[in-house]
Short mmCIF file of C-alpha atoms in Angstrom, two decimals:
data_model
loop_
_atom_site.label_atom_id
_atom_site.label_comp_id
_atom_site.label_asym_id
_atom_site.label_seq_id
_atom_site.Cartn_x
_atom_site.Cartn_y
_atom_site.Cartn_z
CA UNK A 218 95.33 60.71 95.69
CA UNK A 219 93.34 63.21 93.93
CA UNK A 220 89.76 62.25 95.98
CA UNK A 221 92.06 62.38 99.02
CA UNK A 222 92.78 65.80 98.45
CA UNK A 223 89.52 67.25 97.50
CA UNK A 224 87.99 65.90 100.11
CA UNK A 225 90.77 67.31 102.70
CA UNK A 226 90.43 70.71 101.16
CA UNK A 227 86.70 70.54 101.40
CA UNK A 228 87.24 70.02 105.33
CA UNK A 229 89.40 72.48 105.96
CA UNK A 230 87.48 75.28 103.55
CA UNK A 231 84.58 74.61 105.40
CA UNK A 232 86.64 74.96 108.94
CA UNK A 233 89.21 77.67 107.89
CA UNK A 234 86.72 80.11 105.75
CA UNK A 235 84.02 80.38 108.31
CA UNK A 236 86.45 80.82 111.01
CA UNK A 237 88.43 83.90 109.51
CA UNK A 238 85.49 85.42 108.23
CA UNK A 239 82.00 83.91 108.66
CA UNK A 240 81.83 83.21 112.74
CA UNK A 241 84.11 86.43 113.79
CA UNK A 242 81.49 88.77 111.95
CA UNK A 243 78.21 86.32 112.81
CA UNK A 244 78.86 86.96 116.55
CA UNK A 245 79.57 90.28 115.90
CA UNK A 246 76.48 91.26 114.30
CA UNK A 247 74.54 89.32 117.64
CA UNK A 248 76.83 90.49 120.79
CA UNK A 249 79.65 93.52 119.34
CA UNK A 250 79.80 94.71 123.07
CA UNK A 251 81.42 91.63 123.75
CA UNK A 252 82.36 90.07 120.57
CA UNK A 253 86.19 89.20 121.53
CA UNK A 254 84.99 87.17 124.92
CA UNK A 255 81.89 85.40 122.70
CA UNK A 256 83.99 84.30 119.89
CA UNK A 257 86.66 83.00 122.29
CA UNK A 258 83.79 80.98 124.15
CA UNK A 259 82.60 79.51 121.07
CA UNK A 260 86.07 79.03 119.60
CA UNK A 261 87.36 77.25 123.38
CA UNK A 262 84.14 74.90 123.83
CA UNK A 263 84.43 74.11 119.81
CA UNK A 264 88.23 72.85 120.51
CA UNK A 265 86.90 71.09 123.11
CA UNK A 266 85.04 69.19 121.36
CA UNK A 267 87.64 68.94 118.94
CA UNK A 268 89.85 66.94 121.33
CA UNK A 269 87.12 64.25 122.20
CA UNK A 270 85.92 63.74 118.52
CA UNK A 271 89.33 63.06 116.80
CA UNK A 272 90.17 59.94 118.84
CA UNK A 273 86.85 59.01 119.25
CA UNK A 274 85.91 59.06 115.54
CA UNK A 275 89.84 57.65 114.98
CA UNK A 276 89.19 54.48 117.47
CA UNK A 277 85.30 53.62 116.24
CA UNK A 278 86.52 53.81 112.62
CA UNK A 279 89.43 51.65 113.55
CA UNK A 280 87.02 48.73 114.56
CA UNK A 281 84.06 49.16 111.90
CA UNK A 282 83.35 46.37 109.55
CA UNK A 283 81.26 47.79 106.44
CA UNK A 284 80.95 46.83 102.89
CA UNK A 285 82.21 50.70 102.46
CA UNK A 286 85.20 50.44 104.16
CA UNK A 287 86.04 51.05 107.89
CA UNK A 288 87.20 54.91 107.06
CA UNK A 289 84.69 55.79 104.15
CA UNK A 290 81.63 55.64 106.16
CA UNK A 291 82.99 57.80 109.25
CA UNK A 292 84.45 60.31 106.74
CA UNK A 293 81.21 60.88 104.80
CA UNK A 294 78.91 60.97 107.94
CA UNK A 295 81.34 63.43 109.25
CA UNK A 296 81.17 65.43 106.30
CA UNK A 297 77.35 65.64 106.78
CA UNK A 298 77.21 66.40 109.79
CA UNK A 299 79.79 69.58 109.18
CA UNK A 300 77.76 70.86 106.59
CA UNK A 301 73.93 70.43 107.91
CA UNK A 302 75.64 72.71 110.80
CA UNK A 303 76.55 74.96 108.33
CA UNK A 304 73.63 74.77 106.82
CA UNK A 305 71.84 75.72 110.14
CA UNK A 306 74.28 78.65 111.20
CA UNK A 307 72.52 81.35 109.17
CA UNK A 308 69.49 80.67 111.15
CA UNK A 309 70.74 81.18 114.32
CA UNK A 310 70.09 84.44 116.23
CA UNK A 311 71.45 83.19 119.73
CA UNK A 312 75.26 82.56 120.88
CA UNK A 313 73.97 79.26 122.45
CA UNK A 314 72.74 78.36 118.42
CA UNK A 315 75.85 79.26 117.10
CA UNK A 316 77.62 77.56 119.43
CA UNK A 317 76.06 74.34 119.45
CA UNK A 318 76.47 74.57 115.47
CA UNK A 319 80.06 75.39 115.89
CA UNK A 320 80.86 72.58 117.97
CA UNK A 321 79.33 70.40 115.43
CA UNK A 322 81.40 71.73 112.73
CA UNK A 323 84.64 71.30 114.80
CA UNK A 324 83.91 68.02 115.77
CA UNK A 325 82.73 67.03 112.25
CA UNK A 326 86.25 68.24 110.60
CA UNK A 327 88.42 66.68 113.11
CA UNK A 328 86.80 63.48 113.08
CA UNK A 329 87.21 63.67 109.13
CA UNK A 330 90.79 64.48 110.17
CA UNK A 331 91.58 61.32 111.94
CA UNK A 332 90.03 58.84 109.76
CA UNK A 333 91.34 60.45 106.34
CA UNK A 334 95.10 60.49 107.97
CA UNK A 335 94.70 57.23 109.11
CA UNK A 336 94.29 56.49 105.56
CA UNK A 337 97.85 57.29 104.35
CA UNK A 338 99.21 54.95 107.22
CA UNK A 339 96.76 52.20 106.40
CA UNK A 340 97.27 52.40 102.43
CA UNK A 341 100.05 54.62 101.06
CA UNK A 342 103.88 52.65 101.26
CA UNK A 343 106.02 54.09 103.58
CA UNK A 344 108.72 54.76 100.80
CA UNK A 345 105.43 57.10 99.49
CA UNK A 346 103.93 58.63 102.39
CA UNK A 347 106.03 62.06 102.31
CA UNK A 348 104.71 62.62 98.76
CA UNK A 349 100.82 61.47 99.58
CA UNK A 350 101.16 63.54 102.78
CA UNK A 351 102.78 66.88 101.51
CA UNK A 352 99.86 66.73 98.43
CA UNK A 353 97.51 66.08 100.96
CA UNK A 354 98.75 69.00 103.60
CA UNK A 355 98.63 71.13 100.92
CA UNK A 356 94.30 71.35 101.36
CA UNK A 357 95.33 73.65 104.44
CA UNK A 358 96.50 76.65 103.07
CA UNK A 359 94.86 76.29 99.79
CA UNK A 360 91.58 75.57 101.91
CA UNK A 361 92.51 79.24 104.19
CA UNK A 362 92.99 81.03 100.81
CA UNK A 363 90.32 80.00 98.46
CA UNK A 364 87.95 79.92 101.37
CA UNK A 365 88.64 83.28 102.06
CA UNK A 366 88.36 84.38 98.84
CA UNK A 367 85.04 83.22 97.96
CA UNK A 368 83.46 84.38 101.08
CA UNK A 369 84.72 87.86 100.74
CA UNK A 370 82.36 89.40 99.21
CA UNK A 371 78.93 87.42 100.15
CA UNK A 372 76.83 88.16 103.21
CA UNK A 373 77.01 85.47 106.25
CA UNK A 374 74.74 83.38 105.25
CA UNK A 375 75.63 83.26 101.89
CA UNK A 376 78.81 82.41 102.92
CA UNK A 377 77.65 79.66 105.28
CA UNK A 378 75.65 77.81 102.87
CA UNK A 379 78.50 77.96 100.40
CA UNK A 380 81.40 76.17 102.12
CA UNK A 381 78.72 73.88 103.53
CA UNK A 382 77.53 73.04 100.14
CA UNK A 383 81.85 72.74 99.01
CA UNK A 384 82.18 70.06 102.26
CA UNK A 385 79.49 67.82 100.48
CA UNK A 386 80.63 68.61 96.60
CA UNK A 387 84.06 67.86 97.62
CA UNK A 388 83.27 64.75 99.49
CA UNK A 389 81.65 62.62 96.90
CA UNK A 390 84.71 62.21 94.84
CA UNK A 391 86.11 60.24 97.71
CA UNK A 392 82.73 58.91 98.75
CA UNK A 393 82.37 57.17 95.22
CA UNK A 394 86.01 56.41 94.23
CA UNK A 395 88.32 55.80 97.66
CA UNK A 396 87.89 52.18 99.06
CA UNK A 397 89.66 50.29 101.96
CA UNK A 398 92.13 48.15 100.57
CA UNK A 399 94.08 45.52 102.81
CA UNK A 400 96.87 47.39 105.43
CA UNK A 401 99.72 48.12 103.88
CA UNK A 402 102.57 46.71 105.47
CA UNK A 403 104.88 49.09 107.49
CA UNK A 404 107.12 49.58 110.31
CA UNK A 405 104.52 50.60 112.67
CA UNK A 406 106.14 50.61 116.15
CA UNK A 407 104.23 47.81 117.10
CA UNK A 408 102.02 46.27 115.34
CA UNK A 409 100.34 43.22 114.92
CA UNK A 410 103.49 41.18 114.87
CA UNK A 411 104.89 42.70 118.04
CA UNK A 412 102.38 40.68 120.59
CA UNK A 413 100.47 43.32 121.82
CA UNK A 414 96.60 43.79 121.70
CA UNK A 415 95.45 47.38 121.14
CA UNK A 416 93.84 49.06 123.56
CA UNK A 417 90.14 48.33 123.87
CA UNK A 418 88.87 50.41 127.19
CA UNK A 419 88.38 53.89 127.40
CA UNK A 420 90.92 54.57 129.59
CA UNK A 421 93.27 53.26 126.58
CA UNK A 422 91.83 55.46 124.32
CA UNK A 423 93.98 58.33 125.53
CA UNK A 424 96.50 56.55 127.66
CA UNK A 425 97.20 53.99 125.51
CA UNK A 426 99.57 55.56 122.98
CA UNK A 427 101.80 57.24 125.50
CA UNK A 428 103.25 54.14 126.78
CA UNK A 429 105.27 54.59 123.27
CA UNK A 430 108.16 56.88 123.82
CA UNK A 431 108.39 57.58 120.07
CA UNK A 432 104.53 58.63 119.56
CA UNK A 433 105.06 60.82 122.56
CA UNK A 434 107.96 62.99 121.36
CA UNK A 435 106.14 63.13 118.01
CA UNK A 436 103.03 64.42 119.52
CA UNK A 437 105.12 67.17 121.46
CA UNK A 438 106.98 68.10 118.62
CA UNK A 439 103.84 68.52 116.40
CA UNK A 440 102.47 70.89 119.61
CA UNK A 441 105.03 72.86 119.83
CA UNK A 442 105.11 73.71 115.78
CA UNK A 443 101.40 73.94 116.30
CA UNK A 444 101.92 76.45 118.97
CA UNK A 445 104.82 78.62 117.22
CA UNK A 446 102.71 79.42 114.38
CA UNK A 447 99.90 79.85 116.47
CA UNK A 448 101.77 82.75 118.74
CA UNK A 449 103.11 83.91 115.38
CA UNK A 450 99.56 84.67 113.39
CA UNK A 451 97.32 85.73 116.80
CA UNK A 452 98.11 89.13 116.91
CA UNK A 453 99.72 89.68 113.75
CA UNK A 454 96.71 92.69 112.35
CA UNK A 455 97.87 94.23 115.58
CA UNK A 456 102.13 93.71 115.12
CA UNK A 457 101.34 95.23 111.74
CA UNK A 458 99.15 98.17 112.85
CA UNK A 459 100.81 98.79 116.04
CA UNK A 460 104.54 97.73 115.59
CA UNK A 461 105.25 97.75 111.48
CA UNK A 462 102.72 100.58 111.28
CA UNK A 463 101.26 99.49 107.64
CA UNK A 464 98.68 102.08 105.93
CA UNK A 465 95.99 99.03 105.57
CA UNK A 466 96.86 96.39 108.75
CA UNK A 467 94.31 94.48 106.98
CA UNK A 468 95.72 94.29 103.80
CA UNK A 469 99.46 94.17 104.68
CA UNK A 470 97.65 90.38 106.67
CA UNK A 471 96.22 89.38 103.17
CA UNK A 472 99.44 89.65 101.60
CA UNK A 473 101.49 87.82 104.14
CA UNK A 474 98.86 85.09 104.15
CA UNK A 475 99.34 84.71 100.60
CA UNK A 476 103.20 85.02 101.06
CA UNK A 477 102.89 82.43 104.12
CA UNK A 478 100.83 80.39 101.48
CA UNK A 479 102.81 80.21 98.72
CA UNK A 480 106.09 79.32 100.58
CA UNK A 481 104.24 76.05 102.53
CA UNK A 482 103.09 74.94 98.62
CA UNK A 483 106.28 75.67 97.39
CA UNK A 484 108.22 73.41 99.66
CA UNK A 485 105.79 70.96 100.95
CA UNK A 486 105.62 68.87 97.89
CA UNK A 487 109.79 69.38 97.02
CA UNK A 488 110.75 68.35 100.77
CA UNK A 489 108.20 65.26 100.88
CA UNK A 490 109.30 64.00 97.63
CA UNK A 491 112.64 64.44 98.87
CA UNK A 492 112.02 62.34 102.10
CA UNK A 493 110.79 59.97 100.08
CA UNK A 494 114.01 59.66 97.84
CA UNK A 495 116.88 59.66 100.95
CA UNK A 496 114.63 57.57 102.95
CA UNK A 497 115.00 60.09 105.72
CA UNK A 498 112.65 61.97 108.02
CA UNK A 499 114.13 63.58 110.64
CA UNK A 500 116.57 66.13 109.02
CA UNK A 501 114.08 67.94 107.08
CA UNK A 502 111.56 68.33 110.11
CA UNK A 503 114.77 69.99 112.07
CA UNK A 504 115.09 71.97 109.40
CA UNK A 505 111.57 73.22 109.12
CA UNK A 506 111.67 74.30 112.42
CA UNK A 507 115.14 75.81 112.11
CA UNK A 508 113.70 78.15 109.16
CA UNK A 509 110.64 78.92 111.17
CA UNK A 510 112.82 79.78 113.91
CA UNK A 511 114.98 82.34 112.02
CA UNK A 512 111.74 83.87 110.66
CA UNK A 513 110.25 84.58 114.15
CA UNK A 514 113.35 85.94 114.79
CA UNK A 515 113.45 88.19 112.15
CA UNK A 516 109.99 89.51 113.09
CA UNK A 517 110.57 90.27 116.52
CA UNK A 518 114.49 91.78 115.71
CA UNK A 519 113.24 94.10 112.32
CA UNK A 520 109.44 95.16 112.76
CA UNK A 521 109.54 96.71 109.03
CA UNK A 522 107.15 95.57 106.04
CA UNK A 523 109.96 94.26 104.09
CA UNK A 524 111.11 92.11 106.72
CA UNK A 525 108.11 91.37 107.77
CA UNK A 526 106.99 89.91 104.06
CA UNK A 527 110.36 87.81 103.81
CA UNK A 528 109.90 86.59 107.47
CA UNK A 529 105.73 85.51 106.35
CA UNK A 530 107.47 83.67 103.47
CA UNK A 531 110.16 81.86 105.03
CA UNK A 532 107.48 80.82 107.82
CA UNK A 533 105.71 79.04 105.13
CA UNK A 534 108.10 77.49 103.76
CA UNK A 535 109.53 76.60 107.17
CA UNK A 536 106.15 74.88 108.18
CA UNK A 537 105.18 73.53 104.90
CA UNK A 538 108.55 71.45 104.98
CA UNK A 539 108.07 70.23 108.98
CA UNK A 540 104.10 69.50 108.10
CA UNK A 541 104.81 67.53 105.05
CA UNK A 542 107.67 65.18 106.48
CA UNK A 543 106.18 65.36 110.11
CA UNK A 544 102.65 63.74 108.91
CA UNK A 545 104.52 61.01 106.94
CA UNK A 546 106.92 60.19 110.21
CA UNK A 547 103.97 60.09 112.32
CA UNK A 548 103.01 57.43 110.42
CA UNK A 549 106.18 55.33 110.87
CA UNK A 550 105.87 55.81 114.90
CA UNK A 551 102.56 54.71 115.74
CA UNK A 552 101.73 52.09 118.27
CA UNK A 553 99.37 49.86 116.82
CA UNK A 554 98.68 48.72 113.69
CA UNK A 555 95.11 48.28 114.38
CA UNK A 556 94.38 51.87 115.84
CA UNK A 557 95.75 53.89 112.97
CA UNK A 558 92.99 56.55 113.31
CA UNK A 559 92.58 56.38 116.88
CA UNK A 560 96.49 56.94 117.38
CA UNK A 561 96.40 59.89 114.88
CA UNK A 562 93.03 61.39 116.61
CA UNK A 563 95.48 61.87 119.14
CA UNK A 564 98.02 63.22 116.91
CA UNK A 565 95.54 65.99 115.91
CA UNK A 566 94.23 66.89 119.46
CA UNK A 567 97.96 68.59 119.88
CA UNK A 568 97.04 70.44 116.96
CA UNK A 569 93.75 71.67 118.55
CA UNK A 570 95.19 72.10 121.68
CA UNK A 571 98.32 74.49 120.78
CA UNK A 572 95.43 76.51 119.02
CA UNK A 573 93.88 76.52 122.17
CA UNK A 574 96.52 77.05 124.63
CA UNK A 575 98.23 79.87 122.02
CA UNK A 576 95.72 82.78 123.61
CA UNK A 577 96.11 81.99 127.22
CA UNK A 578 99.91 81.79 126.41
CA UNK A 579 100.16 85.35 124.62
CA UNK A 580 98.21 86.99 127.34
CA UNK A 581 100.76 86.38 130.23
CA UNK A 582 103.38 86.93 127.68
CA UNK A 583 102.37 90.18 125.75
CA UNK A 584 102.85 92.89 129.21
CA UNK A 585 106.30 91.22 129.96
CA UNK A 586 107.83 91.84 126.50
CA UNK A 587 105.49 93.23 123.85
CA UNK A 588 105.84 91.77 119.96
CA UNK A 589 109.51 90.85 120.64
CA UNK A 590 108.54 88.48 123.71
CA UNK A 591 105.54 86.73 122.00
CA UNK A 592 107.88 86.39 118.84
CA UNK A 593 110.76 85.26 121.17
CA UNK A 594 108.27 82.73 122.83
CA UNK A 595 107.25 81.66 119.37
CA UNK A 596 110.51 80.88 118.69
CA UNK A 597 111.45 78.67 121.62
CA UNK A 598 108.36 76.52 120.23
CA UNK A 599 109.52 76.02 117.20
CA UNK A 600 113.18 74.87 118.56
CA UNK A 601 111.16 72.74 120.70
CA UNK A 602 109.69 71.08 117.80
CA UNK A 603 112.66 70.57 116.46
CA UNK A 604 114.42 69.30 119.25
CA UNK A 605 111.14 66.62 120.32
CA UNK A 606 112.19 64.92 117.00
CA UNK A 607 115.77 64.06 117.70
CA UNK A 608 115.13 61.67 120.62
CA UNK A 609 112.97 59.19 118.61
CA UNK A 610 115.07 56.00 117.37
CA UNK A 611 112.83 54.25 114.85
CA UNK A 612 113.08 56.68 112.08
CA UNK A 613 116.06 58.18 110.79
#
C-alpha cells in the first residue's frame, strides 16, 4: 500500500504543482497579453489528450504479458515520459513547446491513473478496497498542497525540474517492490464467469462499457462530483476578492485550500474504513454529496470569510468521503474482469472532462446569476452525483 501511494502522490505533484503554479506563470512570462486564452488552449488540448490516453493506456495494459507485470511496466514508462516533459518545459520559449510538453505530461499522469486504479480492482479484496482506495485518494490533496509548497518560492524552471525529478523518486518504490499477483476474485459485473468476451475492437474501447447500466450511472455520478467542485474552485480568487471582499484574495485561497485539504484527509480514510466494516457503499457516497451540497449552498447564501472557511471545510470533507467510497464502488461495477484498466480509463476521462466542461459551463452561467448562480449550479451537480448512485443494483 505504501509504494501505491507514493507513487500516486508523485503523479499528481507533478500534475497538480505545475498546474497551479508552474504553467499559469510559464505562459505568462511568454504571451501576458493573452495569457487567460493561452493557458486555456494548452489546458483544453492537454485534457484532450487526457481522454484518449487513460483508456488507451487502461486497455494495452490490460492485455500485456511481461515478466514485470501487465500494470508495472505501463506505470513506470508513463512516469518517464511525465517527467522527461518536465524536464523539457524550462526550455521552451514557444506556446507550441509548452504545449506539446503539456500534453505529454497530461497524458503521462492519466495513463498512470488508469493502470495504478486498475490495480486496487485487480489485487486489493473487495471487503478492503474502501481502505486501499481512501489511502490512496489521499495523494490528491496532499499532492496539491505539498506541490504547492515546494514550488513557491523557486523560479519556473526550478520548479519544473523538481516535481519532474519527485515523479521518478516517487516511482521506484513501486517500480522495485509492487508486482502483479493473480486477480483477485470479486463481484465484477461480469466477469469471466458471466460468458462474455471483452471487447477487443476499437470501437469497444469506448462503447463497450456503456452497455452496463451500472458502470454508466457510476461514470455520471463521478462527473457530476467532478464538475461541482470544479464550478466551486474556478473562480473562487475572484468570489473572495469580488464577493467576500478579503484583504489578500490570494491568501484567504491558500487557507481554504488547506481547510478544503484537511477535511478530504480527515474523512477519507474514517468513511472508507467504515465502508469497509458495514459492507456498504452507497450511503456514504449520498452523503458526500449531500455535505458538498449544503456547503455550496452556504457559499452562495452567506458570502462572508467565516462562512466561507466552514463551507471550504465541509467541501472537503464532503468530497473526501464520496472520492474514497466512490473509487472502491467503481470497482465492484465494472464490466469485465479482463479490462480493469481500460474500464477505469474511462472512469477517469469523466474526471477530465467535468474539468473541461466546468469553464464553458461557468461562462453561460456567471451573467445570468453571478456567484449565487454558479454556486447554485454547483450544487445541482453535486445532487446529481448523488442521485446517479441510487439507481445501480449490484452494490448496496
Amino acid at each position: 500500500m505504501l509504494a501505491l501511494f507514493l507513487v500516486t502522490l508523485g503523479m499528481w505533484i507533478g500534475l497538480l504543482a505545475a498546474t497551479q503554479i508552474l504553467l499559469p506563470a510559464h505562459i505568462e512570462s511568454l504571451d501576458p497579453a493573452h495569457k487567460v486564452r493561452s493557458l486555456s488552449l494548452v489546458v483544453t488540448v492537454a485534457a484532450v489528450a487526457a481522454i484518449i490516453s487513460a483508456p488507451l493506456v487502461g486497455a494495452i495494459s490490460d492485455r500485456t504479458k511481461s515478466r514485470f507485470g501487465r500494470r508495472r511496466p505501463w506505470v513506470v514508462g508513463c512516469a518517464l515520459v511525465c517527467s522527461a516533459a518536465l524536464f523539457s518545459l524550462p526550455a521552451q520559449s514557444s506556446l507550441l513547446g509548452v504545449g506539446v510538453c503539456w500534453v505529454l505530461v497530461h497524458a503521462g499522469v492519466n495513463g498512470m491513473h488508469a493502470a495504478l486504479c486498475a490495480t486496487v480492482a485487480d489485487r486489493v479484496p473487495v471487503h478492503r478496497r474502501g481502505t486501499v482506495s481512501a489511502v490512496a485518494g489521499l495523494a490528491m490533496p496532499l499532492g496539491l498542497v505539498v506541490g504547492s509548497l515546494l514550488v513557491a518560492g523557486l523560479s519556473t524552471g526550478n520548479g519544473y525540474l523538481l516535481v519532474g525529478a519527485l515523479v521518478v523518486l516517487l516511482t521506484v518504490p513501486y517500480a522495485v517492490l509492487a508486482g502483479d499477483g493473480p486477480r483477485t476474485p470479486g463481484p465484477d459485473a461480469a466477469g469471466p464467469s458471466s460468458g462474455r468476451p471483452p471487447g477487443r475492437s476499437p470501437r469497444d474501447l469506448y462503447l463497450g462499457p456503456w452497455r452496463h447500466p451500472a458502470f454508466a450511472w457510476a461514470w455520471a455520478s463521478r462527473f457530476f462530483a467532478q464538475l461541482a467542485t470544479s464550478l466551486a474552485t474556478l473562480y473562487l480568487l475572484y468570489f473572495l476578492r469580488d464577493e467576500v471582499r478579503v484583504g489578500d484574495p490570494a491568501g484567504g485561497v491558500a487557507v481554504l485550500s488547506l481547510l478544503y485539504t484537511a477535511g478530504a484527509v480527515a474523512a477519507s480514510v474514517a468513511a472508507g474504513w467504515l465502508s469497509d466494516r458495514t459492507g456498504r457503499r452507497k450511503p456514504f457516497v449520498v452523503a458526500g454529496t449531500l455535505l458538498m451540497a449544503g456547503a455550496l449552498i452556504a457559499m452562495a447564501a452567506f458570502p462572508h470569510w467565516s462562512a466561507a472557511m466552514g463551507a471550504g471545510a465541509v467541501l472537503g470533507t464532503g468530497y473526501g468521503v464520496y472520492l474514497a467510497v466512490d473509487q472502491a464502488l467503481v470497482t465492484q461495477v465494472l464490466p469485465h474482469a479482463q479490462d480493469h484498466a481500460r474500464d477505469l480509463g474511462l472512469v477517469n476521462i469523466a474526471g477530465s472532462g467535468a474539468v473541461a466542461v466546468a469553464p464553458l459551463a461557468a461562462a453561460q452561467t456567471m451573467p445570468l446569476g453571478g456567484f449565487p448562480a454558479l454556486f447554485g449550479l454547483a450544487t445541482v451537480c453535486a445532487l446529481a452525483a448523488g442521485a446517479s448512485i441510487l439507481p445501480i443494483r449490484s452494490v448496496r
